[in-house]
CSV table of C-alpha atoms and ligand atoms in Angstrom, one decimal:
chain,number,residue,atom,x,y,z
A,1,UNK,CA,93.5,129.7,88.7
A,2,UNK,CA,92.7,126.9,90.8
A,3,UNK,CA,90.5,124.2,90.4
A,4,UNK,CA,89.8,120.4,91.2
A,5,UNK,CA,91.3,118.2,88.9
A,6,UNK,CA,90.6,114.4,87.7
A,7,UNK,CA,92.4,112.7,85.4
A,8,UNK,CA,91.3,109.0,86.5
A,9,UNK,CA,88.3,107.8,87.7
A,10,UNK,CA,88.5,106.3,90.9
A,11,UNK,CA,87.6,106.8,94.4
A,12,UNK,CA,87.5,110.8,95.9
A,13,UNK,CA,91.4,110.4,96.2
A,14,UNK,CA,91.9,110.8,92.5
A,15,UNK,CA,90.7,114.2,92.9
A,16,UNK,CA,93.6,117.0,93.5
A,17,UNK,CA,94.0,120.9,93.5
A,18,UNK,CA,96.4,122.2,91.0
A,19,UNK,CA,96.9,125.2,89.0
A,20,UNK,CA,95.4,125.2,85.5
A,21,UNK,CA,94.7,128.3,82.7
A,22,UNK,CA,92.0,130.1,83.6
A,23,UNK,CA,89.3,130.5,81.0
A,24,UNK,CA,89.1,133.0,78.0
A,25,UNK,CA,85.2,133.8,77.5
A,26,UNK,CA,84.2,133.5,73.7
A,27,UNK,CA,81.9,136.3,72.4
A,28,UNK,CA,78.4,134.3,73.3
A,29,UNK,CA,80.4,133.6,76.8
A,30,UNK,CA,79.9,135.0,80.8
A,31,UNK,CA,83.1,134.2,82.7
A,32,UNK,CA,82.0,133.7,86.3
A,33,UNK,CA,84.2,134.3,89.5
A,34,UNK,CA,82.7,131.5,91.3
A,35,UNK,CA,81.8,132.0,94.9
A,36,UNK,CA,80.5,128.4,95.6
A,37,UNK,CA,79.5,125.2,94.2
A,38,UNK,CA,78.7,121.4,95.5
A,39,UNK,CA,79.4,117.9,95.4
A,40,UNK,CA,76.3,115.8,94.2
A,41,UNK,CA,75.3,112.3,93.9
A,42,UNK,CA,76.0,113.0,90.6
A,43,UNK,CA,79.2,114.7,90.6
A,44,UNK,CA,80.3,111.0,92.6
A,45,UNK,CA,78.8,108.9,90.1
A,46,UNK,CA,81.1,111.1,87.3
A,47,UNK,CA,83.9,110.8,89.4
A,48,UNK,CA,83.4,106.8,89.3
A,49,UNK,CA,83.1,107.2,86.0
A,50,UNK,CA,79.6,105.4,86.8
A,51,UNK,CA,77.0,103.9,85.1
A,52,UNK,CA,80.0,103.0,82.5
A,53,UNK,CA,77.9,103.8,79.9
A,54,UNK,CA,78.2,107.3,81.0
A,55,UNK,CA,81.9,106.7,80.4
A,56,UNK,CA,80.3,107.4,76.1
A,57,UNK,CA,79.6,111.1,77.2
A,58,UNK,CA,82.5,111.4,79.9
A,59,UNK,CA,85.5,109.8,78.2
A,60,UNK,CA,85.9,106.2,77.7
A,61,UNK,CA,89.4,105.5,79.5
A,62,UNK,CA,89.9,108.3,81.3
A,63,UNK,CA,87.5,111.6,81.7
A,64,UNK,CA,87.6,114.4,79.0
A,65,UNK,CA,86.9,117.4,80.8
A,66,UNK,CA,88.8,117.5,83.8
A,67,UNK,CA,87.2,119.7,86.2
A,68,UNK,CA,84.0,118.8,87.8
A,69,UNK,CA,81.1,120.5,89.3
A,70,UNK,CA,78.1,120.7,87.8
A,71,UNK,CA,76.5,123.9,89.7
A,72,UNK,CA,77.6,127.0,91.2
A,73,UNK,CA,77.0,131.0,92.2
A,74,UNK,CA,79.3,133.8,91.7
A,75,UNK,CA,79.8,136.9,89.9
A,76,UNK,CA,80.3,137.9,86.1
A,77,UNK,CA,83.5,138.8,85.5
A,78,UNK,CA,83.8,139.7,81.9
A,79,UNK,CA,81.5,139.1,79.3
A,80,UNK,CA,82.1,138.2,75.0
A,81,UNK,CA,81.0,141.3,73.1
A,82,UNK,CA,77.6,139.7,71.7
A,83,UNK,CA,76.5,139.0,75.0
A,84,UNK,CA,73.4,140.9,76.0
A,85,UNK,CA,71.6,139.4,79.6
A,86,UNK,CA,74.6,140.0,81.6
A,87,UNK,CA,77.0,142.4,82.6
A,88,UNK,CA,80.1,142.6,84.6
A,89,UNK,CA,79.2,142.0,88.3
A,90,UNK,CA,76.1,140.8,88.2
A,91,UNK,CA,75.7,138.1,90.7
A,92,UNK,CA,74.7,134.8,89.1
A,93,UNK,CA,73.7,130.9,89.5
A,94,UNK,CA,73.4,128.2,87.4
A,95,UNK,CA,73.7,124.5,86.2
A,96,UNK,CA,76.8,123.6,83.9
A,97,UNK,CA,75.3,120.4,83.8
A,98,UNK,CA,77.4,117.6,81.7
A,99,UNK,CA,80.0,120.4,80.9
A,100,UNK,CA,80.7,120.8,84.5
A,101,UNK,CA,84.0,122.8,85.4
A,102,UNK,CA,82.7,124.9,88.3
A,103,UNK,CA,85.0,123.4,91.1
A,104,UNK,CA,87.4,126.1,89.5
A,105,UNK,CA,88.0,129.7,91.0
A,106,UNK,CA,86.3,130.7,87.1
A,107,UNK,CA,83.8,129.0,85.1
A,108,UNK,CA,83.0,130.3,81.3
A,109,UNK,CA,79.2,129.3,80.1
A,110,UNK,CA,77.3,130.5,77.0
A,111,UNK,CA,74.7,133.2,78.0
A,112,UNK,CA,72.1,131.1,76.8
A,113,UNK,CA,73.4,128.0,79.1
A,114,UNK,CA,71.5,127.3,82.7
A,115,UNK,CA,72.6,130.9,83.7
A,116,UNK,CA,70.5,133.2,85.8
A,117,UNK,CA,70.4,136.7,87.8
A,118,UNK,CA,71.1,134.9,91.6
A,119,UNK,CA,67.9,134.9,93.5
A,120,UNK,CA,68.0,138.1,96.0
A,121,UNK,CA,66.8,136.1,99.1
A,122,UNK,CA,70.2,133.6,99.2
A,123,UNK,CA,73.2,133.4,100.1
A,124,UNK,CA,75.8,132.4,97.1
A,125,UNK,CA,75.9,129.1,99.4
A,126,UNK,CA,72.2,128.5,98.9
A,127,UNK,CA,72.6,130.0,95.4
A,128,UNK,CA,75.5,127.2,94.2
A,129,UNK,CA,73.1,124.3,96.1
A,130,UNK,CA,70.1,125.5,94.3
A,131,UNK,CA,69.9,124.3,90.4
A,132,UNK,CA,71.0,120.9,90.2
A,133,UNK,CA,68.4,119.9,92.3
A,134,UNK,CA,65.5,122.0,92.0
A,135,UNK,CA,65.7,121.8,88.1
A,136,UNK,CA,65.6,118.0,88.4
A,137,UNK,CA,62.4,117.7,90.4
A,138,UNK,CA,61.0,120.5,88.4
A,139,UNK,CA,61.9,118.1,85.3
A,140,UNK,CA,60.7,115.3,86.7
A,141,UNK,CA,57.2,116.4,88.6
A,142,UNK,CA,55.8,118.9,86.1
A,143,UNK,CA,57.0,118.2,82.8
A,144,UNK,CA,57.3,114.5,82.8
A,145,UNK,CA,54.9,113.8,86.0
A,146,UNK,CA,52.3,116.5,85.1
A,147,UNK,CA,51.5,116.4,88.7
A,148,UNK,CA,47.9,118.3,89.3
A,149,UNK,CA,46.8,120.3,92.4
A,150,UNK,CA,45.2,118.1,94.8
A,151,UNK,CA,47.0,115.1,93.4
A,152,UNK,CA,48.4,112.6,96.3
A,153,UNK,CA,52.0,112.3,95.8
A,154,UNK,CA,54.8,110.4,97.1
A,155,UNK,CA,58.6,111.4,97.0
A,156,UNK,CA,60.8,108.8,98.0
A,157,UNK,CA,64.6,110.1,99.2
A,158,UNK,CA,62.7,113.5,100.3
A,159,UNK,CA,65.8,114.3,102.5
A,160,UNK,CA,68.4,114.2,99.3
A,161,UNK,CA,69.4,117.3,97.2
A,162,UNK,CA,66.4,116.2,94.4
A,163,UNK,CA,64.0,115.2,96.8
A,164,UNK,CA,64.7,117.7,99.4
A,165,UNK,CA,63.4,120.4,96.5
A,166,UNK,CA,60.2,118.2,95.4
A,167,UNK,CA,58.4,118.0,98.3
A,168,UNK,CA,58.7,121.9,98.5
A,169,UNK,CA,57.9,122.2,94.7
A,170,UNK,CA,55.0,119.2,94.7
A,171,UNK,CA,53.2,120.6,97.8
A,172,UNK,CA,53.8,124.9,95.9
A,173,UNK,CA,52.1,122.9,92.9
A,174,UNK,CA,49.2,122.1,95.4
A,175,UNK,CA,49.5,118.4,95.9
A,176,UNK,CA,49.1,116.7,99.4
A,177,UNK,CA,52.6,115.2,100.1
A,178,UNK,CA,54.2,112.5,101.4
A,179,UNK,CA,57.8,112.2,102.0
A,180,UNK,CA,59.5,109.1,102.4
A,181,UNK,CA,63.5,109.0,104.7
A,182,UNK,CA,64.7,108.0,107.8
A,183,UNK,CA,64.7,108.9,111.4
A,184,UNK,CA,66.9,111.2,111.8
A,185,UNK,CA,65.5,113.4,108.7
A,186,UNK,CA,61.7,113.3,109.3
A,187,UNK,CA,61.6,116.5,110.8
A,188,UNK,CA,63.8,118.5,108.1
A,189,UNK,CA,60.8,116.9,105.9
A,190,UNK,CA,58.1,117.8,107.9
A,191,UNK,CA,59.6,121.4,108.0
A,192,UNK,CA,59.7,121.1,104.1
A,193,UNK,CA,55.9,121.3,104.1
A,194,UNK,CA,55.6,117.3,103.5
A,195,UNK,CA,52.1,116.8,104.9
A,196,UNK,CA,53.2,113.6,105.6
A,197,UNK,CA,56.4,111.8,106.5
A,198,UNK,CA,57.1,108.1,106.4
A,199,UNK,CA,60.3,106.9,108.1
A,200,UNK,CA,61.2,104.2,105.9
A,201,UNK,CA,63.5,102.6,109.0
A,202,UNK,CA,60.0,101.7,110.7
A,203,UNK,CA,57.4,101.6,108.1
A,204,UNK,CA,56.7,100.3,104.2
A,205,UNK,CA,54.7,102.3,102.2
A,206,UNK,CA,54.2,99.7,99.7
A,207,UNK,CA,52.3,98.0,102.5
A,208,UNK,CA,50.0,100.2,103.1
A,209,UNK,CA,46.6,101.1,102.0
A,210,UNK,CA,47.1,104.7,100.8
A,211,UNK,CA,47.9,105.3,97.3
A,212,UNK,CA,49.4,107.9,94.8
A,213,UNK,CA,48.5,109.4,91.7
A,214,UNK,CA,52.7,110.1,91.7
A,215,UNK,CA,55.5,108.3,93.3
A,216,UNK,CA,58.8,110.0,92.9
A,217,UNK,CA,62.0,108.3,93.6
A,218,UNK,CA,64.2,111.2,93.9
A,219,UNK,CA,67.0,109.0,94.7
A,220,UNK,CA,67.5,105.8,92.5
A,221,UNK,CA,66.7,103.6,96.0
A,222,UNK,CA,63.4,101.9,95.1
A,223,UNK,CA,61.5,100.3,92.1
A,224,UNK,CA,58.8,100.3,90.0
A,225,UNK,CA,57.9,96.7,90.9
A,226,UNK,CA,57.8,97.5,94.4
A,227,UNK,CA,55.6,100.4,94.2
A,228,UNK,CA,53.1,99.2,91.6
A,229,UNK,CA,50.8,98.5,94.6
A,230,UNK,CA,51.1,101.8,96.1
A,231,UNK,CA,50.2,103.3,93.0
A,232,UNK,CA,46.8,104.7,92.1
A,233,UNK,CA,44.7,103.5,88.8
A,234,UNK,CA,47.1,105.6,85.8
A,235,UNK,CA,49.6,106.6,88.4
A,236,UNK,CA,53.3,107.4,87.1
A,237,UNK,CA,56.4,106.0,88.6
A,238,UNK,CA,59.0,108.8,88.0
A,239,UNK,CA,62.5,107.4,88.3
A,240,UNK,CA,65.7,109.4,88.5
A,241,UNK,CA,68.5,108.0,90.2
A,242,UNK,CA,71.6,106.9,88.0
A,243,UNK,CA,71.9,103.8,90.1
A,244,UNK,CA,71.6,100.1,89.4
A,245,UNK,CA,67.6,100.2,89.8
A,246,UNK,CA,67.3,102.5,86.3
A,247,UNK,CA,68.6,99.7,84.3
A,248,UNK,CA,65.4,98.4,83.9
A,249,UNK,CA,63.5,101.7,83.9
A,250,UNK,CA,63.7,101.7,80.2
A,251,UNK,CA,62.0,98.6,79.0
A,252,UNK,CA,59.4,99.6,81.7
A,253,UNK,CA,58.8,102.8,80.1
A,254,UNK,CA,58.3,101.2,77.0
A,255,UNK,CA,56.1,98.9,77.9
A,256,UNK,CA,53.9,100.8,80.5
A,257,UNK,CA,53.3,103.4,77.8
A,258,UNK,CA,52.0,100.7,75.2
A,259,UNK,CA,49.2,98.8,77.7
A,260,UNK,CA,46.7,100.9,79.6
A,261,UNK,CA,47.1,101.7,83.7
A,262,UNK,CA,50.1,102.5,86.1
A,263,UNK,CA,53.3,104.2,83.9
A,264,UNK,CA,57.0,104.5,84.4
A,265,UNK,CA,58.4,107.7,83.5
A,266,UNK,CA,62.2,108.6,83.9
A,267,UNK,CA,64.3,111.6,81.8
A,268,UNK,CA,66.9,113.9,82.5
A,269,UNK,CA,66.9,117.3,83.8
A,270,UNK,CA,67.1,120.5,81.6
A,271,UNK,CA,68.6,124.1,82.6
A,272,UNK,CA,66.9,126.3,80.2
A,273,UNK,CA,67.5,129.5,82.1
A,274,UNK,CA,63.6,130.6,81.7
A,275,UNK,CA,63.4,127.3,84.1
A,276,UNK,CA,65.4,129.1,86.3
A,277,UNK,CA,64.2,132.3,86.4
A,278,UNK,CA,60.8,130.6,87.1
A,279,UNK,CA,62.2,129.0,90.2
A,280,UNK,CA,64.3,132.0,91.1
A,281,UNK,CA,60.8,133.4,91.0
A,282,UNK,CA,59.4,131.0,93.9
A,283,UNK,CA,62.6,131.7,95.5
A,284,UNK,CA,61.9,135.4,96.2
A,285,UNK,CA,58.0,134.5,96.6
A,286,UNK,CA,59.7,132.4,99.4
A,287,UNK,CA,58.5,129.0,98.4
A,288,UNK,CA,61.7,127.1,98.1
A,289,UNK,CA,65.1,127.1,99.6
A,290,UNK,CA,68.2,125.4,99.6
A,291,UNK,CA,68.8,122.3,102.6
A,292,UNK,CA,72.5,123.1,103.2
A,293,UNK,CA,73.8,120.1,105.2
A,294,UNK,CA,77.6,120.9,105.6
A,295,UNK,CA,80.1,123.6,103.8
A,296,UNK,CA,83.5,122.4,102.8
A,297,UNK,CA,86.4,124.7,101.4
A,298,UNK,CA,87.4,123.6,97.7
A,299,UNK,CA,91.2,122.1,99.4
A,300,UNK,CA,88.8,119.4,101.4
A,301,UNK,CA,86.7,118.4,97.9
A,302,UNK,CA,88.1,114.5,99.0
A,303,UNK,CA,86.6,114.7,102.5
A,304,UNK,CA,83.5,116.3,100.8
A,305,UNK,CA,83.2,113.6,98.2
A,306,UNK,CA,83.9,110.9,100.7
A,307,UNK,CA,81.1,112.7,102.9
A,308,UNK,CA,78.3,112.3,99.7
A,309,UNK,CA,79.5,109.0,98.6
A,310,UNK,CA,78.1,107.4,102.2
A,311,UNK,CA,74.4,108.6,100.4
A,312,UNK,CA,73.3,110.2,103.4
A,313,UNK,CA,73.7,113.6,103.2
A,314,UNK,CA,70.6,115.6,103.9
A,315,UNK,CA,69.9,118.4,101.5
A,316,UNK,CA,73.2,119.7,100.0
A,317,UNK,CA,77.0,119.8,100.1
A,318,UNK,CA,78.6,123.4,99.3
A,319,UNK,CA,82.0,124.0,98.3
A,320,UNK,CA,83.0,127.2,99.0
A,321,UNK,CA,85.7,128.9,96.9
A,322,UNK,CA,88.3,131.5,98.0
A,323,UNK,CA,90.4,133.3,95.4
A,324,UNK,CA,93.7,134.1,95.3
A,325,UNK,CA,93.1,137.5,93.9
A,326,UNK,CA,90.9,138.2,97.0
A,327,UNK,CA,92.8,141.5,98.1
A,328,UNK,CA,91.4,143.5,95.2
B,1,NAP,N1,67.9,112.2,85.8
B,1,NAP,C1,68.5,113.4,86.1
B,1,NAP,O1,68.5,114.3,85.3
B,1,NAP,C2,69.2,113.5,87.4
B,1,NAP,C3,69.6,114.8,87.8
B,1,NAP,C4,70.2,115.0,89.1
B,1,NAP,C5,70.4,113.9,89.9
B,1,NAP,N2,70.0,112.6,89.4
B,1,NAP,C6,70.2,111.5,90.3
B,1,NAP,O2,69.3,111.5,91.3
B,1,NAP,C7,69.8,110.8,92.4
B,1,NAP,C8,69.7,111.6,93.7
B,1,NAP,O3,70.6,112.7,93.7
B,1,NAP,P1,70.8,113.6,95.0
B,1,NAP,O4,72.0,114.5,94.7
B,1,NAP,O5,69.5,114.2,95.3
B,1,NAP,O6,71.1,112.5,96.1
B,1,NAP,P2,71.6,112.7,97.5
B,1,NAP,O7,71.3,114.1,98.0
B,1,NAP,O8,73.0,112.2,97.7
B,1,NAP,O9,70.7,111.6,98.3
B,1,NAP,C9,70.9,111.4,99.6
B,1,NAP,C10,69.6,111.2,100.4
B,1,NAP,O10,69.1,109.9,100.0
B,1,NAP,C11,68.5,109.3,101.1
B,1,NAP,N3,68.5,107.9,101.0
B,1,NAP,C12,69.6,107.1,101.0
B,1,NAP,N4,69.2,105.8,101.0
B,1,NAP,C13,67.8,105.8,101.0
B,1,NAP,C14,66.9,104.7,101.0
B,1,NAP,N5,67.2,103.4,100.9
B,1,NAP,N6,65.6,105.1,101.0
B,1,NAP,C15,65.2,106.4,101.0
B,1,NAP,N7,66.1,107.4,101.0
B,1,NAP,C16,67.4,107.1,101.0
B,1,NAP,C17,69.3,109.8,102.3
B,1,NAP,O11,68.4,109.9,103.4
B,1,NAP,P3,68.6,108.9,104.6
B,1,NAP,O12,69.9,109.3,105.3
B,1,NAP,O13,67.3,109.3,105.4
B,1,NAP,O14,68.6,107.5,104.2
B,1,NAP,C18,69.9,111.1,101.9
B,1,NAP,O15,69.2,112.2,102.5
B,1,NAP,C19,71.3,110.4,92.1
B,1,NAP,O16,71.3,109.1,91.6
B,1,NAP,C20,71.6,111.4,90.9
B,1,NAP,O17,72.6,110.9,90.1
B,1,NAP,C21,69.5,112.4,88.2
């Protein structure tokens, strides 16, 4: 089969199409016939083989698993014999997470792995740009945020992949938000259901004198520090970008849990599938969908990763996957 190969870490020219074996499902194993997946922030920062600790997990010289891709849609193909929620052409989405591999005509994940039934309302293209992103600010706003109906809450990067799916998912949780980009994205915000929008080109929000029970930085771009004052009596910082500014997230966290008042709160995201199924769920209740920004073929996942690298894309970026078997 085909599939996007690293073998270095390096810029997006490392990455190359070649031939490779194509998966052998074990019997707690779906193989999927991928239709589509994406290029993340994330996907660039494993690419980079960035933060370098994350060089422990990916390989220390060079990466261990050589395909990436960390979400996609598609259909089952075959299933292992003790595998009981899917069958043979159900369509599907779901996170591979860490074990990425889906920028591959196939992907094999264990049934009970971020796998769901795909969401009847999308397109495979909004289908692969869907769990990365929504399961992270579902992560980050209800189970680590605990965000409350009515609370005021700020996400900063609301045009990125993360952000893009918590305004959607703080404002279906009932809170009255603000989202924080620039120019040329406030009115993808606006049309996200942000009650606000703050173009952060023309105004700081950390000078003003609204505050937040939650501040969100979807996108790794801003600080606790800076947003202290921006932040309610006991509001929560929620950091999740894998970018120079989490460094000092942890000690934060520590400490802001040990005195009284405003806490920092960071974590990583988790693709239970019943955490899918529950967003599949406001899917077809038509409370969320996928920001696609631009489509890319697999052959142009170089142009596609140079494309994310510049930080600026607004929603999602979908590879789409076309199979060399396509005449049957
Ligand atoms: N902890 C976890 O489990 C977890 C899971 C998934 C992702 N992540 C991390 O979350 C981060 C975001 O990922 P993503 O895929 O959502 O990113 P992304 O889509 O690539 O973010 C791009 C967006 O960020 C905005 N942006 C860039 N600079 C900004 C600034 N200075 N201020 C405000 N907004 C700015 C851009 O908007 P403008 O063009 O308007 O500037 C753009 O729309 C990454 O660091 C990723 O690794 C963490």
């Amino acid at each position: 089969m085909k599939a996007a190969i690293y073998e270095q870490y390096g810029p997006p020219e490392v990455l190359e199409i070649r031939e490779v074996a194509k998966p052998t499902p074990k019997v707690n194993e779906v193989l999927i016939r991928v239709c589509a997946t994406t290029v993340t922030a994330t996907d660039c920062l494993m690419r980079r083989g960035e933060p370098r600790w994350s060089r422990l997990l990916l390989g220390l010289g060079k990466p261990r698993k050589k395909i990436l891709g960390i979400e996609f849609s598609g259909d089952v193909e075959a299933v292992g014999q003790n595998v009981q929620r899917f069958r043979r052409g159900d369509p599907v989405f779901g996170a591979a997470m860490i074990n990425m591999a889906c920028c591959a005509e196939y992907v094999c994940l264990p049934e009970k792995a971020g796998l769901a039934l795909k969401p009847a309302p999308m397109t495979y293209q909004e289908a692969a740009a869907f769990p990365d992103g929504a399961l992270t600010a579902l992560t980050f706003l209800r189970d680590i945020g605990k965000i409350q109906a009515g609370q005021q809450v700020l996400i900063y990067g609301a045009s990125g992949s993360v952000g893009s799916f918590a305004v959607q998912l703080a404002k279906h949780f009932g809170a009255h938000v603000t989202g924080v980009c620039s120019t040329s994205n406030v009115a993808m915000v606006q049309s996200l259901g942000a009650a606000r929008v703050i173009d952060y080109t023309q105004q700081d929000f950390t000078r003003e004198a609204e505050t937040y029970d939650l501040i969100f930085d979807a996108v790794g771009k801003t600080t606790f520090s800076r947003c202290k004052t921006a932040l309610k009596p006991g509001g929560v910082f929620l950091a999740c970008g894998m970018t120079e500014f989490l460094w000092p997230v942890l000690p934060q966290m520590l400490w802001t849990a040990l005195t009284g008042g405003k806490k920092v709160k960071t974590g990583s995201s988790n693709a239970h599938p019943e955490r899918l199924d529950f967003l599949k769920g406001l899917v077809e209740a038509g409370a969320l969908k996928s920001a696609i920004d631009r489509v890319y073929p697999l052959e142009q996942i170089v142009e596609a990763h140079r494309y994310v690298e510049t930080g600026h894309k607004k929603g999602n970026v979908v590879l789409t996957i076309e199979h060399s078997d396509n005449m049957r």
